[in-house]
mmCIF file of C-alpha atoms and ligand atoms in Angstrom:
data_model
loop_
_atom_site.group_PDB
_atom_site.id
_atom_site.type_symbol
_atom_site.label_atom_id
_atom_site.label_comp_id
_atom_site.label_asym_id
_atom_site.label_seq_id
_atom_site.Cartn_x
_atom_site.Cartn_y
_atom_site.Cartn_z
ATOM 1 C CA UNK T 26 -7.549 -13.600 48.512
ATOM 2 C CA UNK T 27 -6.996 -9.895 47.762
ATOM 3 C CA UNK T 28 -6.391 -10.097 44.049
ATOM 4 C CA UNK T 29 -6.333 -6.340 43.633
ATOM 5 C CA UNK T 30 -3.281 -6.177 45.902
ATOM 6 C CA UNK T 31 -1.637 -8.976 43.949
ATOM 7 C CA UNK T 32 -2.294 -7.698 40.437
ATOM 8 C CA UNK T 33 0.428 -5.578 38.856
ATOM 9 C CA UNK T 34 -0.461 -1.895 38.359
ATOM 10 C CA UNK T 35 -0.467 -2.682 34.651
ATOM 11 C CA UNK T 36 -3.050 -5.455 34.901
ATOM 12 C CA UNK T 37 -5.145 -3.409 37.321
ATOM 13 C CA UNK T 38 -5.422 -0.604 34.770
ATOM 14 C CA UNK T 39 -6.327 -2.865 31.829
ATOM 15 C CA UNK T 40 -9.881 -2.495 30.550
ATOM 16 C CA UNK T 41 -12.034 -4.836 28.524
ATOM 17 C CA UNK T 42 -12.105 -4.157 24.791
ATOM 18 C CA UNK T 43 -15.353 -2.343 23.939
ATOM 19 C CA UNK T 44 -15.580 -4.277 20.693
ATOM 20 C CA UNK T 45 -15.172 -7.699 22.333
ATOM 21 C CA UNK T 46 -17.967 -6.736 24.745
ATOM 22 C CA UNK T 47 -20.150 -5.509 21.906
ATOM 23 C CA UNK T 48 -19.568 -8.659 19.946
ATOM 24 C CA UNK T 49 -20.981 -10.619 22.871
ATOM 25 C CA UNK T 50 -24.275 -8.675 22.654
ATOM 26 C CA UNK T 51 -24.368 -9.270 18.948
ATOM 27 C CA UNK T 52 -24.122 -13.060 19.331
ATOM 28 C CA UNK T 53 -27.956 -13.032 19.369
ATOM 29 C CA UNK T 54 -28.750 -14.541 15.938
ATOM 30 C CA UNK T 55 -31.666 -12.135 15.487
ATOM 31 C CA UNK T 56 -29.372 -9.118 15.620
ATOM 32 C CA UNK T 57 -28.050 -7.764 12.346
ATOM 33 C CA UNK T 58 -24.549 -6.839 13.342
ATOM 34 C CA UNK T 59 -22.391 -4.337 11.507
ATOM 35 C CA UNK T 60 -20.173 -4.135 14.593
ATOM 36 C CA UNK T 61 -17.335 -6.623 14.094
ATOM 37 C CA UNK T 62 -14.554 -6.246 11.542
ATOM 38 C CA UNK T 63 -15.332 -9.678 10.187
ATOM 39 C CA UNK T 64 -14.611 -10.961 6.703
ATOM 40 C CA UNK T 65 -17.533 -12.688 5.013
ATOM 41 C CA UNK T 66 -17.394 -16.385 5.976
ATOM 42 C CA UNK T 67 -18.736 -17.326 2.525
ATOM 43 C CA UNK T 68 -15.497 -15.972 1.108
ATOM 44 C CA UNK T 69 -13.339 -18.512 2.944
ATOM 45 C CA UNK T 70 -11.884 -20.920 0.359
ATOM 46 C CA UNK T 71 -12.697 -23.998 2.442
ATOM 47 C CA UNK T 72 -12.345 -26.694 -0.242
ATOM 48 C CA UNK T 73 -9.179 -25.278 -1.711
ATOM 49 C CA UNK T 74 -7.688 -25.036 1.754
ATOM 50 C CA UNK T 75 -8.616 -28.658 2.452
ATOM 51 C CA UNK T 76 -6.455 -29.697 -0.496
ATOM 52 C CA UNK T 77 -3.667 -27.367 0.601
ATOM 53 C CA UNK T 78 -3.768 -28.774 4.133
ATOM 54 C CA UNK T 79 -3.601 -32.367 2.808
ATOM 55 C CA UNK T 80 -0.582 -31.383 0.756
ATOM 56 C CA UNK T 81 1.115 -29.798 3.777
ATOM 57 C CA UNK T 82 0.473 -32.863 5.924
ATOM 58 C CA UNK T 83 1.781 -35.242 3.291
ATOM 59 C CA UNK T 84 4.868 -33.261 2.402
ATOM 60 C CA UNK T 85 5.798 -31.223 5.477
ATOM 61 C CA UNK T 86 3.811 -32.834 8.313
ATOM 62 C CA UNK T 87 6.744 -33.476 10.595
ATOM 63 C CA UNK T 88 8.106 -29.924 10.305
ATOM 64 C CA UNK T 89 4.746 -28.183 10.265
ATOM 65 C CA UNK T 90 3.737 -29.819 13.552
ATOM 66 C CA UNK T 91 7.049 -28.999 15.248
ATOM 67 C CA UNK T 92 8.065 -25.712 16.929
ATOM 68 C CA UNK T 93 9.332 -23.163 14.432
ATOM 69 C CA UNK T 94 11.692 -20.202 14.671
ATOM 70 C CA UNK T 95 10.486 -17.035 16.386
ATOM 71 C CA UNK T 96 10.933 -15.030 13.199
ATOM 72 C CA UNK T 97 8.788 -17.404 11.157
ATOM 73 C CA UNK T 98 8.971 -19.833 8.254
ATOM 74 C CA UNK T 99 11.781 -18.732 5.958
ATOM 75 C CA UNK T 100 9.969 -19.691 2.729
ATOM 76 C CA UNK T 101 6.916 -17.649 3.726
ATOM 77 C CA UNK T 102 9.078 -14.657 4.628
ATOM 78 C CA UNK T 103 10.769 -14.885 1.228
ATOM 79 C CA UNK T 104 7.420 -14.906 -0.546
ATOM 80 C CA UNK T 105 6.215 -11.919 1.486
ATOM 81 C CA UNK T 106 9.430 -10.001 0.706
ATOM 82 C CA UNK T 107 8.961 -10.660 -2.996
ATOM 83 C CA UNK T 108 5.345 -9.498 -2.875
ATOM 84 C CA UNK T 109 6.330 -6.406 -0.843
ATOM 85 C CA UNK T 110 8.855 -5.397 -3.516
ATOM 86 C CA UNK T 111 5.939 -5.114 -5.968
ATOM 87 C CA UNK T 112 4.492 -2.582 -3.512
ATOM 88 C CA UNK T 113 7.772 -0.606 -3.589
ATOM 89 C CA UNK T 114 9.000 -1.901 -0.237
ATOM 90 C CA UNK T 115 12.617 -2.883 -0.355
ATOM 91 C CA UNK T 116 13.040 -5.819 2.041
ATOM 92 C CA UNK T 117 14.333 -9.357 2.220
ATOM 93 C CA UNK T 118 13.280 -12.317 4.327
ATOM 94 C CA UNK T 119 15.508 -11.158 7.196
ATOM 95 C CA UNK T 120 13.471 -7.963 7.555
ATOM 96 C CA UNK T 121 10.243 -9.876 8.036
ATOM 97 C CA UNK T 122 8.687 -11.427 11.127
ATOM 98 C CA UNK T 123 5.597 -13.596 10.948
ATOM 99 C CA UNK T 124 3.413 -12.669 13.909
ATOM 100 C CA UNK T 125 0.342 -14.188 15.538
ATOM 101 C CA UNK T 126 -1.990 -11.643 13.949
ATOM 102 C CA UNK T 127 -1.225 -7.945 13.554
ATOM 103 C CA UNK T 128 -2.509 -7.589 17.071
ATOM 104 C CA UNK T 129 0.634 -9.306 18.325
ATOM 105 C CA UNK T 130 2.754 -6.962 16.231
ATOM 106 C CA UNK T 131 0.977 -3.957 17.783
ATOM 107 C CA UNK T 132 1.521 -5.338 21.264
ATOM 108 C CA UNK T 133 5.187 -6.001 20.482
ATOM 109 C CA UNK T 134 5.628 -2.431 19.248
ATOM 110 C CA UNK T 135 4.113 -1.177 22.514
ATOM 111 C CA UNK T 136 6.389 -3.431 24.537
ATOM 112 C CA UNK T 137 9.424 -2.292 22.590
ATOM 113 C CA UNK T 138 8.967 1.471 22.759
ATOM 114 C CA UNK T 139 6.625 2.512 25.540
ATOM 115 C CA UNK T 140 7.665 3.142 29.123
ATOM 116 C CA UNK T 141 4.847 4.180 31.462
ATOM 117 C CA UNK T 142 4.130 7.842 30.700
ATOM 118 C CA UNK T 143 5.602 7.818 27.163
ATOM 119 C CA UNK T 144 3.325 8.916 24.357
ATOM 120 C CA UNK T 145 2.045 7.101 21.290
ATOM 121 C CA UNK T 146 0.515 9.396 18.673
ATOM 122 C CA UNK T 147 -2.643 8.022 17.034
ATOM 123 C CA UNK T 148 -5.452 9.197 14.761
ATOM 124 C CA UNK T 149 -8.793 10.574 15.902
ATOM 125 C CA UNK T 150 -10.423 8.156 15.226
ATOM 126 C CA UNK T 151 -8.097 5.151 15.199
ATOM 127 C CA UNK T 152 -8.182 1.351 15.387
ATOM 128 C CA UNK T 153 -9.372 0.201 18.776
ATOM 129 C CA UNK T 154 -6.972 -2.760 18.949
ATOM 130 C CA UNK T 155 -4.086 -0.299 18.594
ATOM 131 C CA UNK T 156 -5.467 1.829 21.447
ATOM 132 C CA UNK T 157 -5.769 -1.240 23.690
ATOM 133 C CA UNK T 158 -2.301 -2.555 22.843
ATOM 134 C CA UNK T 159 -0.563 0.758 23.545
ATOM 135 C CA UNK T 160 -2.614 1.568 26.643
ATOM 136 C CA UNK T 161 -1.637 -1.745 28.192
ATOM 137 C CA UNK T 162 1.928 -0.364 28.493
ATOM 138 C CA UNK T 163 0.631 2.531 30.607
ATOM 139 C CA UNK T 164 1.399 5.077 27.905
ATOM 140 C CA UNK T 165 -0.351 8.330 27.059
ATOM 141 C CA UNK T 166 -2.190 8.401 23.765
ATOM 142 C CA UNK T 167 -2.240 11.679 21.925
ATOM 143 C CA UNK T 168 -4.884 11.999 19.186
ATOM 144 C CA UNK T 169 -4.516 13.844 15.889
ATOM 145 C CA UNK T 170 -7.763 14.576 13.998
ATOM 146 C CA UNK T 171 -8.281 13.061 10.551
ATOM 147 C CA UNK T 172 -9.833 14.719 7.534
ATOM 148 C CA UNK T 173 -10.808 13.123 4.218
ATOM 149 C CA UNK T 174 -7.067 12.566 3.559
ATOM 150 C CA UNK T 175 -6.261 10.853 6.839
ATOM 151 C CA UNK T 176 -4.158 12.209 9.707
ATOM 152 C CA UNK T 177 -3.879 16.050 9.708
ATOM 153 C CA UNK T 178 -0.160 16.522 9.258
ATOM 154 C CA UNK T 179 -0.282 20.247 10.122
ATOM 155 C CA UNK T 180 -1.762 19.450 13.542
ATOM 156 C CA UNK T 181 0.644 16.513 13.944
ATOM 157 C CA UNK T 182 3.681 18.740 13.868
ATOM 158 C CA UNK T 183 2.242 21.227 16.380
ATOM 159 C CA UNK T 184 1.263 18.372 18.690
ATOM 160 C CA UNK T 185 4.714 16.768 18.575
ATOM 161 C CA UNK T 186 6.335 20.103 19.499
ATOM 162 C CA UNK T 187 3.934 20.477 22.428
ATOM 163 C CA UNK T 188 4.454 16.892 23.614
ATOM 164 C CA UNK T 189 8.228 17.357 23.572
ATOM 165 C CA UNK T 190 7.996 20.729 25.363
ATOM 166 C CA UNK T 191 5.827 19.213 28.082
ATOM 167 C CA UNK T 192 8.188 16.221 28.410
ATOM 168 C CA UNK T 193 5.584 13.689 27.340
ATOM 169 C CA UNK T 194 8.170 11.765 25.364
ATOM 170 C CA UNK T 195 6.469 10.892 22.062
ATOM 171 C CA UNK T 196 7.927 7.643 20.685
ATOM 172 C CA UNK T 197 5.970 6.721 17.589
ATOM 173 C CA UNK T 198 3.164 7.748 15.264
ATOM 174 C CA UNK T 199 0.621 4.994 14.618
ATOM 175 C CA UNK T 200 -1.195 5.275 11.286
ATOM 176 C CA UNK T 201 -3.570 3.158 9.224
ATOM 177 C CA UNK T 202 -3.056 5.148 6.021
ATOM 178 C CA UNK T 203 -5.009 3.024 3.541
ATOM 179 C CA UNK T 204 -8.786 2.503 3.905
ATOM 180 C CA UNK T 205 -8.434 3.444 7.542
ATOM 181 C CA UNK T 206 -10.251 1.533 10.255
ATOM 182 C CA UNK T 207 -12.677 3.034 11.199
ATOM 183 C CA UNK T 208 -12.872 6.131 8.946
ATOM 184 C CA UNK T 209 -12.252 4.425 5.572
ATOM 185 C CA UNK T 210 -10.035 7.284 4.316
ATOM 186 C CA UNK T 211 -6.808 7.063 2.288
ATOM 187 C CA UNK T 212 -3.780 9.261 2.954
ATOM 188 C CA UNK T 213 -2.456 10.660 -0.342
ATOM 189 C CA UNK T 214 1.167 10.234 -1.358
ATOM 190 C CA UNK T 215 2.139 13.835 -0.607
ATOM 191 C CA UNK T 216 0.961 13.456 2.984
ATOM 192 C CA UNK T 217 2.748 10.103 3.337
ATOM 193 C CA UNK T 218 6.011 11.764 2.320
ATOM 194 C CA UNK T 219 5.422 14.629 4.749
ATOM 195 C CA UNK T 220 4.718 12.143 7.531
ATOM 196 C CA UNK T 221 8.106 10.501 6.978
ATOM 197 C CA UNK T 222 9.776 13.929 6.930
ATOM 198 C CA UNK T 223 8.183 14.871 10.249
ATOM 199 C CA UNK T 224 9.186 11.554 11.817
ATOM 200 C CA UNK T 225 12.747 12.274 10.661
ATOM 201 C CA UNK T 226 12.671 15.851 11.965
ATOM 202 C CA UNK T 227 11.587 14.778 15.469
ATOM 203 C CA UNK T 228 13.327 11.392 15.432
ATOM 204 C CA UNK T 229 10.223 9.252 15.853
ATOM 205 C CA UNK T 230 9.199 5.799 14.625
ATOM 206 C CA UNK T 231 6.189 5.379 12.314
ATOM 207 C CA UNK T 232 4.032 2.301 12.821
ATOM 208 C CA UNK T 233 2.175 1.712 9.565
ATOM 209 C CA UNK T 234 -0.698 -0.736 10.006
ATOM 210 C CA UNK T 235 -1.983 -1.816 6.597
ATOM 211 C CA UNK T 236 -4.480 -4.697 6.609
ATOM 212 C CA UNK T 237 -6.776 -3.335 3.865
ATOM 213 C CA UNK T 238 -4.538 -2.171 1.006
ATOM 214 C CA UNK T 239 -5.511 -5.117 -1.227
ATOM 215 C CA UNK T 240 -9.237 -4.626 -0.592
ATOM 216 C CA UNK T 241 -9.377 -1.799 -3.102
ATOM 217 C CA UNK T 242 -12.588 -1.272 -5.103
ATOM 218 C CA UNK T 243 -12.111 1.945 -7.010
ATOM 219 C CA UNK T 244 -8.915 3.506 -5.753
ATOM 220 C CA UNK T 245 -5.733 3.785 -7.831
ATOM 221 C CA UNK T 246 -2.828 1.839 -6.233
ATOM 222 C CA UNK T 247 -0.948 3.842 -3.645
ATOM 223 C CA UNK T 248 2.553 3.335 -2.269
ATOM 224 C CA UNK T 249 2.760 2.454 1.419
ATOM 225 C CA UNK T 250 4.433 4.944 3.784
ATOM 226 C CA UNK T 251 7.207 2.355 4.155
ATOM 227 C CA UNK T 252 8.092 2.922 0.485
ATOM 228 C CA UNK T 253 9.274 6.453 1.380
ATOM 229 C CA UNK T 254 11.387 5.305 4.314
ATOM 230 C CA UNK T 255 15.074 5.354 3.561
ATOM 231 C CA UNK T 256 16.233 5.472 7.177
ATOM 232 C CA UNK T 257 14.512 2.396 8.596
ATOM 233 C CA UNK T 258 12.125 4.304 10.853
ATOM 234 C CA UNK T 259 8.867 2.773 9.555
ATOM 235 C CA UNK T 260 7.587 -0.526 10.938
ATOM 236 C CA UNK T 261 5.137 -1.889 8.388
ATOM 237 C CA UNK T 262 2.472 -4.351 9.540
ATOM 238 C CA UNK T 263 0.036 -6.339 7.429
ATOM 239 C CA UNK T 264 -2.064 -9.447 7.869
ATOM 240 C CA UNK T 265 -3.646 -12.459 6.186
ATOM 241 C CA UNK T 266 -6.766 -11.914 8.318
ATOM 242 C CA UNK T 267 -8.671 -9.777 5.832
ATOM 243 C CA UNK T 268 -7.301 -11.195 2.571
ATOM 244 C CA UNK T 269 -7.606 -14.869 3.511
ATOM 245 C CA UNK T 270 -8.903 -15.865 6.958
ATOM 246 C CA UNK T 271 -8.450 -14.411 10.462
ATOM 247 C CA UNK T 272 -8.620 -17.905 11.968
ATOM 248 C CA UNK T 273 -5.057 -18.572 10.790
ATOM 249 C CA UNK T 274 -3.840 -15.747 13.059
ATOM 250 C CA UNK T 275 -1.043 -14.879 10.664
ATOM 251 C CA UNK T 276 0.373 -11.445 9.980
ATOM 252 C CA UNK T 277 3.792 -9.964 9.295
ATOM 253 C CA UNK T 278 6.037 -7.001 10.016
ATOM 254 C CA UNK T 279 8.625 -5.431 7.733
ATOM 255 C CA UNK T 280 11.318 -3.396 9.444
ATOM 256 C CA UNK T 281 15.033 -2.593 9.416
ATOM 257 C CA UNK T 282 17.531 -5.275 10.499
ATOM 258 C CA UNK T 283 18.020 -3.583 13.857
ATOM 259 C CA UNK T 284 14.337 -3.154 14.665
ATOM 260 C CA UNK T 285 13.590 -6.677 13.473
ATOM 261 C CA UNK T 286 16.227 -8.132 15.805
ATOM 262 C CA UNK T 287 14.721 -6.307 18.782
ATOM 263 C CA UNK T 288 11.150 -7.255 17.844
ATOM 264 C CA UNK T 289 12.126 -10.920 17.603
ATOM 265 C CA UNK T 290 13.448 -10.772 21.171
ATOM 266 C CA UNK T 291 10.269 -9.039 22.389
ATOM 267 C CA UNK T 292 8.097 -11.618 20.612
ATOM 268 C CA UNK T 293 9.973 -14.612 22.019
ATOM 269 C CA UNK T 294 8.408 -14.210 25.455
ATOM 270 C CA UNK T 295 4.928 -13.967 23.929
ATOM 271 C CA UNK T 296 4.636 -17.252 22.040
ATOM 272 C CA UNK T 297 8.112 -18.676 21.197
ATOM 273 C CA UNK T 298 6.923 -18.897 17.618
ATOM 274 C CA UNK T 299 3.888 -18.170 15.465
ATOM 275 C CA UNK T 300 1.827 -21.244 14.536
ATOM 276 C CA UNK T 301 4.085 -23.139 12.071
ATOM 277 C CA UNK T 302 1.227 -25.283 10.749
ATOM 278 C CA UNK T 303 -0.783 -22.324 9.454
ATOM 279 C CA UNK T 304 2.406 -20.739 8.084
ATOM 280 C CA UNK T 305 2.997 -23.835 5.936
ATOM 281 C CA UNK T 306 -0.604 -23.768 4.732
ATOM 282 C CA UNK T 307 -0.568 -20.107 3.767
ATOM 283 C CA UNK T 308 2.833 -20.457 2.099
ATOM 284 C CA UNK T 309 1.525 -23.337 -0.025
ATOM 285 C CA UNK T 310 -1.690 -21.435 -0.802
ATOM 286 C CA UNK T 311 0.311 -18.462 -2.076
ATOM 287 C CA UNK T 312 2.698 -20.636 -4.100
ATOM 288 C CA UNK T 313 -0.238 -22.254 -5.879
ATOM 289 C CA UNK T 314 -1.247 -18.789 -7.072
ATOM 290 C CA UNK T 315 -4.450 -19.062 -5.058
ATOM 291 C CA UNK T 316 -4.082 -15.971 -2.861
ATOM 292 C CA UNK T 317 -4.172 -13.417 -5.668
ATOM 293 C CA UNK T 318 -7.225 -15.069 -7.209
ATOM 294 C CA UNK T 319 -8.845 -15.147 -3.811
ATOM 295 C CA UNK T 320 -8.226 -11.421 -3.269
ATOM 296 C CA UNK T 321 -9.935 -10.669 -6.597
ATOM 297 C CA UNK T 322 -12.863 -12.796 -5.472
ATOM 298 C CA UNK T 323 -13.240 -10.959 -2.172
ATOM 299 C CA UNK T 324 -13.081 -7.564 -3.863
ATOM 300 C CA UNK T 325 -15.824 -8.695 -6.244
ATOM 301 C CA UNK T 326 -17.889 -9.750 -3.247
ATOM 302 C CA UNK T 327 -17.322 -6.655 -1.061
ATOM 303 C CA UNK T 328 -17.604 -3.868 -3.632
ATOM 304 C CA UNK T 329 -21.332 -4.393 -4.305
ATOM 305 C CA UNK T 330 -21.934 -4.736 -0.568
ATOM 306 C CA UNK T 331 -20.319 -1.357 -0.009
ATOM 307 C CA UNK T 332 -22.432 0.143 -2.804
ATOM 308 C CA UNK T 333 -25.578 -1.398 -1.405
ATOM 309 C CA UNK T 334 -24.865 -0.038 2.074
ATOM 310 C CA UNK T 335 -24.191 3.464 0.786
ATOM 311 C CA UNK T 336 -27.372 3.574 -1.297
ATOM 312 C CA UNK T 337 -29.488 2.049 1.499
ATOM 313 C CA UNK T 338 -28.214 4.830 3.788
ATOM 314 C CA UNK T 339 -29.253 7.403 1.197
ATOM 315 C CA UNK T 340 -32.720 5.888 1.234
ATOM 316 C CA UNK T 341 -33.198 5.452 4.968
ATOM 317 C CA UNK T 342 -30.926 7.784 6.966
ATOM 318 C CA UNK T 343 -32.095 11.175 8.291
ATOM 319 C CA UNK T 344 -31.239 14.349 6.442
ATOM 320 C CA UNK T 345 -27.864 15.810 7.383
ATOM 321 C CA UNK T 346 -25.935 12.568 7.984
ATOM 322 C CA UNK T 347 -22.438 12.342 6.498
ATOM 323 C CA UNK T 348 -20.806 9.239 5.050
ATOM 324 C CA UNK T 349 -18.073 9.448 2.433
ATOM 325 C CA UNK T 350 -18.061 6.357 0.265
ATOM 326 C CA UNK T 351 -14.948 4.370 1.259
ATOM 327 C CA UNK T 352 -12.855 3.342 -1.762
ATOM 328 C CA UNK T 353 -11.757 0.101 -0.140
ATOM 329 C CA UNK T 354 -11.532 -1.836 3.106
ATOM 330 C CA UNK T 355 -14.478 -3.039 5.138
ATOM 331 C CA UNK T 356 -15.937 -0.023 6.898
ATOM 332 C CA UNK T 357 -18.241 2.926 6.387
ATOM 333 C CA UNK T 358 -17.964 5.776 8.896
ATOM 334 C CA UNK T 359 -21.144 7.692 9.562
ATOM 335 C CA UNK T 360 -21.656 11.017 11.336
ATOM 336 C CA UNK T 361 -25.194 11.916 12.338
ATOM 337 C CA UNK T 362 -26.677 15.406 12.733
ATOM 338 C CA UNK T 363 -26.111 17.454 15.895
ATOM 339 C CA UNK T 364 -27.744 16.214 19.066
ATOM 340 C CA UNK T 365 -27.326 12.449 18.770
ATOM 341 C CA UNK T 366 -25.033 10.476 21.036
ATOM 342 C CA UNK T 367 -24.370 7.211 19.235
ATOM 343 C CA UNK T 368 -23.287 5.500 22.476
ATOM 344 C CA UNK T 369 -26.750 5.913 24.028
ATOM 345 C CA UNK T 370 -28.408 5.324 20.637
ATOM 346 C CA UNK T 371 -26.743 1.894 20.638
ATOM 347 C CA UNK T 372 -29.250 0.666 23.229
ATOM 348 C CA UNK T 373 -32.160 1.716 20.989
ATOM 349 C CA UNK T 374 -30.460 0.062 18.043
ATOM 350 C CA UNK T 375 -30.107 -3.196 19.968
ATOM 351 C CA UNK T 376 -33.834 -3.064 20.771
ATOM 352 C CA UNK T 377 -34.433 -2.888 17.024
ATOM 353 C CA UNK T 378 -31.958 -5.774 16.611
ATOM 354 C CA UNK T 379 -29.217 -3.938 14.791
ATOM 355 C CA UNK T 380 -25.659 -3.195 15.991
ATOM 356 C CA UNK T 381 -22.686 -0.952 15.178
ATOM 357 C CA UNK T 382 -19.645 0.360 17.037
ATOM 358 C CA UNK T 383 -20.106 3.881 18.425
ATOM 359 C CA UNK T 384 -17.553 6.537 17.521
ATOM 360 C CA UNK T 385 -16.260 7.217 21.045
ATOM 361 C CA UNK T 386 -14.675 3.745 21.097
ATOM 362 C CA UNK T 387 -12.211 4.929 18.436
ATOM 363 C CA UNK T 388 -11.402 8.310 19.990
ATOM 364 C CA UNK T 389 -8.709 8.628 22.655
ATOM 365 C CA UNK T 390 -9.946 12.157 23.475
ATOM 366 C CA UNK T 391 -13.542 11.134 24.266
ATOM 367 C CA UNK T 392 -14.849 12.632 20.969
ATOM 368 C CA UNK T 393 -16.738 10.941 18.168
ATOM 369 C CA UNK T 394 -20.110 11.034 19.928
ATOM 370 C CA UNK T 395 -22.074 11.666 16.708
ATOM 371 C CA UNK T 396 -20.295 8.971 14.715
ATOM 372 C CA UNK T 397 -20.371 5.215 14.336
ATOM 373 C CA UNK T 398 -18.664 2.512 12.288
ATOM 374 C CA UNK T 399 -20.447 0.048 10.053
ATOM 375 C CA UNK T 400 -18.871 -3.089 8.614
ATOM 376 C CA UNK T 401 -20.152 -3.990 5.149
ATOM 377 C CA UNK T 402 -18.218 -7.191 4.412
ATOM 378 C CA UNK T 403 -19.913 -9.611 6.791
ATOM 379 C CA UNK T 404 -23.671 -9.218 6.300
ATOM 380 C CA UNK T 405 -25.867 -10.591 3.537
ATOM 381 C CA UNK T 406 -27.353 -8.151 1.011
ATOM 382 C CA UNK T 407 -30.779 -8.501 2.636
ATOM 383 C CA UNK T 408 -29.329 -7.784 6.065
ATOM 384 C CA UNK T 409 -27.605 -4.663 4.744
ATOM 385 C CA UNK T 410 -30.855 -3.295 3.294
ATOM 386 C CA UNK T 411 -32.921 -4.176 6.374
ATOM 387 C CA UNK T 412 -30.189 -3.100 8.823
ATOM 388 C CA UNK T 413 -29.842 0.364 7.241
ATOM 389 C CA UNK T 414 -33.618 0.773 7.435
ATOM 390 C CA UNK T 415 -33.653 -0.126 11.123
ATOM 391 C CA UNK T 416 -30.707 2.165 11.871
ATOM 392 C CA UNK T 417 -32.250 4.999 9.891
ATOM 393 C CA UNK T 418 -35.476 4.591 11.892
ATOM 394 C CA UNK T 419 -33.586 4.609 15.206
ATOM 395 C CA UNK T 420 -31.685 7.782 14.245
ATOM 396 C CA UNK T 421 -34.824 9.537 12.967
ATOM 397 C CA UNK T 422 -36.716 8.686 16.168
ATOM 398 C CA UNK T 423 -33.851 10.081 18.247
ATOM 399 C CA UNK T 424 -33.853 13.307 16.250
ATOM 400 C CA UNK T 425 -37.664 13.644 16.532
ATOM 401 C CA UNK T 426 -37.477 13.178 20.313
ATOM 402 C CA UNK T 427 -34.758 15.809 20.535
ATOM 403 C CA UNK T 428 -36.804 18.276 18.482
ATOM 404 C CA UNK T 429 -39.781 17.704 20.809
ATOM 405 C CA UNK T 430 -37.615 18.508 23.872
ATOM 406 C CA UNK T 431 -36.163 21.688 22.311
HETATM 407 C C1 PLP B 62 -6.202 -1.563 11.461
HETATM 408 C C2 PLP B 62 -6.184 -2.969 11.992
HETATM 409 N N1 PLP B 62 -5.062 -3.447 12.522
HETATM 410 C C3 PLP B 62 -4.993 -4.703 13.013
HETATM 411 C C4 PLP B 62 -6.096 -5.542 12.992
HETATM 412 C C5 PLP B 62 -5.988 -6.909 13.610
HETATM 413 O O1 PLP B 62 -5.754 -7.854 12.665
HETATM 414 P P1 PLP B 62 -5.241 -9.333 13.007
HETATM 415 O O2 PLP B 62 -6.399 -10.230 12.786
HETATM 416 O O3 PLP B 62 -4.129 -9.557 12.039
HETATM 417 O O4 PLP B 62 -4.756 -9.355 14.427
HETATM 418 C C6 PLP B 62 -7.299 -5.079 12.448
HETATM 419 C C7 PLP B 62 -8.488 -5.926 12.483
HETATM 420 O O5 PLP B 62 -9.606 -5.495 12.353
HETATM 421 C C8 PLP B 62 -7.335 -3.771 11.932
HETATM 422 O O6 PLP B 62 -8.446 -3.251 11.391
#
């Protein structure tokens, strides 16, 4: 059987996710892994969810176990709309779709807008799952560098002009503006407004991916980009993965009536409907007032972990490394001094039983060779201290070797 002849061009071009592959290596229980974007399993409210699940089975069992609508459970969409209005997003249940994780929403956006050869504009660095979703539609990805305030809007405008001139057909700008994965940075309000203005000027969609907004440790609240959208050109995506549990595979989109209608059609072929059972559970969990308490609990758990990681780096990392303390989210982004390639350093790190994700994985232009991403939510305090020591040693050894060669 000649499978390569049979595969579609699209499937032939698809590549494995670097992170999924890395996570396999890190299955070794002796490895301290800062690689995955995993919530801390000790945060999962197992007992409370047991009660919630019993309640759902007793009161809604027959509906919860049945197929649901493609758009999602109406009651849950109403609750999400109400919560979104507190974040200055004007939406009702009809503007919301419950998706099977934000990953499905990203894939749906790709399916909806990208013909082969069209361009999606992304950050340098950006979320790897976004890169994979958009690439699978045979699109070009054009990267815009970030600074401490997120995507560089000045470069964005120049790039859009160039893409249009060269007939590369830019369709949307993908941003993770709050506690960005992987860089941890927050885009200030002025830049959010400018982003919407630019999207208007060049008639583009903005895809705002916002899983981390509620995991805020010392950052004043900030309005989502969607709050500045009065034309319906922003598709907002968020998820229960980081604020409750990724195992539910529940996320949501907020978009205009027109975009929502089209997304529902695109989603239908993917799964008919998102898991109704978990939608009932999460809806009940929110209505009991448990989600907000849970979010407070996670922030209390993650903030000291972030602090511990940052101070352990200060103790153990070589002189000249850069890591700006993230004010929320789950990730610290580290850049090492000149001369280190963090992709090759990964092999040395694995020998010392410690893992991260190298910076190139998040760069669509092949850059990021001196950087890597560390997750601080998953590991125990002891693992954070020990892991930073091991990583610091690996980096220092690399630098020593380089000095000896020079
Ligand atoms: C920026 C970003 N978007 C989307 C996702 C995927 O989330 P979900 O579990 O909802 O598919 C993640 C997960 O790490 C993420 O960091």
